[in-house]
Amino acid sequence: MTVPTAVSRGPVFMFAERVFGRSSAVPVSRQASDDERAEAAKAEAWELVRAAQDGDSSAFGRLYDRYVDVVYRYVLFRLGDRDLAEDVTSETFLRALRRITSVSYQGRDVGAWFVTIARNLVLDHVKSSRFKLEVVTDEVTEPGSAPFSVGATAQAGPEQEAITRATRAELLRCVAELGDDQRECIILRFLQGLSVAETAEIMNRNEGAIKALQHRAVRRLAQLLPTGLR
């Protein structure tokens, strides 16, 4: 499935581009290079898992350093409470440490395993209490970071940076208005950068269902966003 060319290159287009395929403007060689780096990083992470399983505590510490921000951002966006997100993140890694010997390579990034543990903790919390989802934008994404950036802000002036921050905040607000499944799919695929297969594993669905869910979520975001940001 392709994105209609009539869609402007706003945040929703960037979402759709990530979901339905890279723009033809992205050189194949660069995409291949990105894929190679991703595979190398994934292999390195699993080497750390194996070292941790052999009793190397420093290896688990490096896994923590690598994935703690990923887990924290996911939990923060789901719960909207910084203190609670910190507690759930800590519990995630405590559980992961206790279960480290049980995890084995299944072709996905080990980060998906950490997020799965975090997701189960979040679901336990949701079942046991009532809470209001609040979008906390400052810590969910850093200025200019993928995928909610609308252009590089490292060299941007203060005016452009302010526009970028406002756009990102509005986009996150719209994401919060999605249904539970659509919101989680967007968080996993775009905020966390997980693959379709990894997202399907975490959400206990097949890949076809995830792709359909992504499509509906992107279209819904296009309806929710103000016209000027589409």
CSV table of N, CA, C and O in Angstrom, one decimal, residues 6 38 44-45 49 57 63 80 82 88 106 114 123 144 149 153 155 170 178 180 189 191 193 203 218 220 223 227-228:
chain,number,residue,atom,x,y,z
A,6,ALA,N,-0.9,13.2,-2.9
A,6,ALA,CA,-1.5,14.5,-2.5
A,6,ALA,C,-1.3,14.9,-1.1
A,6,ALA,O,-1.5,16.0,-0.7
A,38,ALA,N,21.2,-1.3,12.1
A,38,ALA,CA,20.2,-1.8,13.0
A,38,ALA,C,20.5,-3.2,13.3
A,38,ALA,O,20.3,-3.7,14.5
A,44,GLU,N,24.6,-7.0,18.7
A,44,GLU,CA,25.4,-6.6,19.9
A,44,GLU,C,24.6,-6.7,21.2
A,44,GLU,O,25.1,-7.2,22.2
A,45,ALA,N,23.3,-6.3,21.1
A,45,ALA,CA,22.4,-6.4,22.3
A,45,ALA,C,22.2,-7.9,22.7
A,45,ALA,O,22.2,-8.2,23.9
A,49,VAL,N,23.0,-10.0,26.2
A,49,VAL,CA,22.0,-10.9,26.8
A,49,VAL,C,22.7,-12.2,27.2
A,49,VAL,O,22.6,-12.7,28.3
A,57,SER,N,27.3,-9.3,35.4
A,57,SER,CA,26.4,-8.3,35.8
A,57,SER,C,26.5,-7.0,35.1
A,57,SER,O,25.6,-6.2,34.9
A,63,LEU,N,22.7,-3.3,29.1
A,63,LEU,CA,21.4,-3.5,28.5
A,63,LEU,C,20.5,-2.5,29.2
A,63,LEU,O,19.6,-1.8,28.4
A,80,GLY,N,1.1,8.5,31.7
A,80,GLY,CA,1.1,10.0,31.9
A,80,GLY,C,1.5,10.5,33.3
A,80,GLY,O,1.2,11.6,33.6
A,82,ARG,N,4.9,10.7,35.7
A,82,ARG,CA,6.4,10.5,35.7
A,82,ARG,C,6.8,9.6,36.9
A,82,ARG,O,7.6,8.7,36.7
A,88,VAL,N,7.4,1.8,37.4
A,88,VAL,CA,7.1,0.7,36.5
A,88,VAL,C,8.4,0.4,35.7
A,88,VAL,O,8.7,-0.8,35.5
A,106,GLN,N,14.9,-14.7,19.1
A,106,GLN,CA,13.8,-15.0,18.2
A,106,GLN,C,13.7,-14.1,17.0
A,106,GLN,O,12.7,-14.0,16.4
A,114,PHE,N,11.9,-6.2,26.6
A,114,PHE,CA,11.8,-5.3,27.8
A,114,PHE,C,10.4,-4.6,27.7
A,114,PHE,O,9.8,-4.4,28.7
A,123,LEU,N,-0.6,-2.9,31.9
A,123,LEU,CA,-1.9,-3.5,31.9
A,123,LEU,C,-2.4,-3.9,33.3
A,123,LEU,O,-3.6,-3.7,33.6
A,144,GLY,N,13.6,17.3,18.1
A,144,GLY,CA,14.3,16.9,16.9
A,144,GLY,C,14.5,15.4,16.7
A,144,GLY,O,15.0,14.9,15.8
A,149,SER,N,9.7,14.4,15.1
A,149,SER,CA,10.3,15.6,14.6
A,149,SER,C,9.8,16.0,13.2
A,149,SER,O,9.3,15.2,12.5
A,153,THR,N,16.3,20.1,14.2
A,153,THR,CA,16.3,21.3,15.0
A,153,THR,C,17.7,21.6,15.6
A,153,THR,O,17.8,22.6,16.3
A,155,GLN,N,20.2,22.7,14.1
A,155,GLN,CA,20.7,23.9,13.5
A,155,GLN,C,19.6,24.9,13.4
A,155,GLN,O,19.8,26.0,12.8
A,170,GLU,N,1.2,18.9,19.7
A,170,GLU,CA,-0.2,18.8,19.1
A,170,GLU,C,-0.3,17.4,18.6
A,170,GLU,O,-1.4,16.7,18.7
A,178,LEU,N,-6.5,8.7,20.3
A,178,LEU,CA,-6.8,7.5,19.6
A,178,LEU,C,-7.4,6.4,20.5
A,178,LEU,O,-7.2,6.5,21.8
A,180,ASP,N,-7.4,2.7,22.4
A,180,ASP,CA,-6.3,2.0,23.1
A,180,ASP,C,-5.4,1.3,22.1
A,180,ASP,O,-4.2,1.4,22.2
A,189,ARG,N,5.3,1.5,17.2
A,189,ARG,CA,5.9,1.5,15.9
A,189,ARG,C,6.7,2.8,15.7
A,189,ARG,O,7.8,2.8,15.1
A,191,LEU,N,7.0,5.8,18.2
A,191,LEU,CA,7.7,6.3,19.3
A,191,LEU,C,8.9,5.4,19.7
A,191,LEU,O,10.0,5.9,20.0
A,193,GLY,N,9.9,2.8,17.7
A,193,GLY,CA,10.6,2.4,16.5
A,193,GLY,C,10.7,0.9,16.3
A,193,GLY,O,11.6,0.4,15.6
A,203,MET,N,1.8,-7.1,21.0
A,203,MET,CA,0.4,-6.9,21.1
A,203,MET,C,-0.4,-8.2,20.9
A,203,MET,O,-1.7,-8.2,20.9
A,218,VAL,N,-3.2,5.9,11.4
A,218,VAL,CA,-2.6,7.1,10.6
A,218,VAL,C,-3.8,7.9,10.0
A,218,VAL,O,-3.8,9.1,10.0
A,220,ARG,N,-6.8,8.1,11.1
A,220,ARG,CA,-7.5,8.8,12.2
A,220,ARG,C,-6.7,10.0,12.7
A,220,ARG,O,-7.3,11.1,12.9
A,223,GLN,N,-7.3,12.9,10.5
A,223,GLN,CA,-8.6,13.6,10.8
A,223,GLN,C,-8.5,14.4,12.1
A,223,GLN,O,-9.1,15.5,12.1
A,227,THR,N,-5.8,21.3,10.3
A,227,THR,CA,-5.5,21.3,8.9
A,227,THR,C,-4.0,21.8,8.6
A,227,THR,O,-3.4,21.3,7.8
A,228,GLY,N,-3.6,22.8,9.3
A,228,GLY,CA,-2.2,23.3,9.1
A,228,GLY,C,-1.1,22.4,9.4
A,228,GLY,O,0.0,22.6,8.9
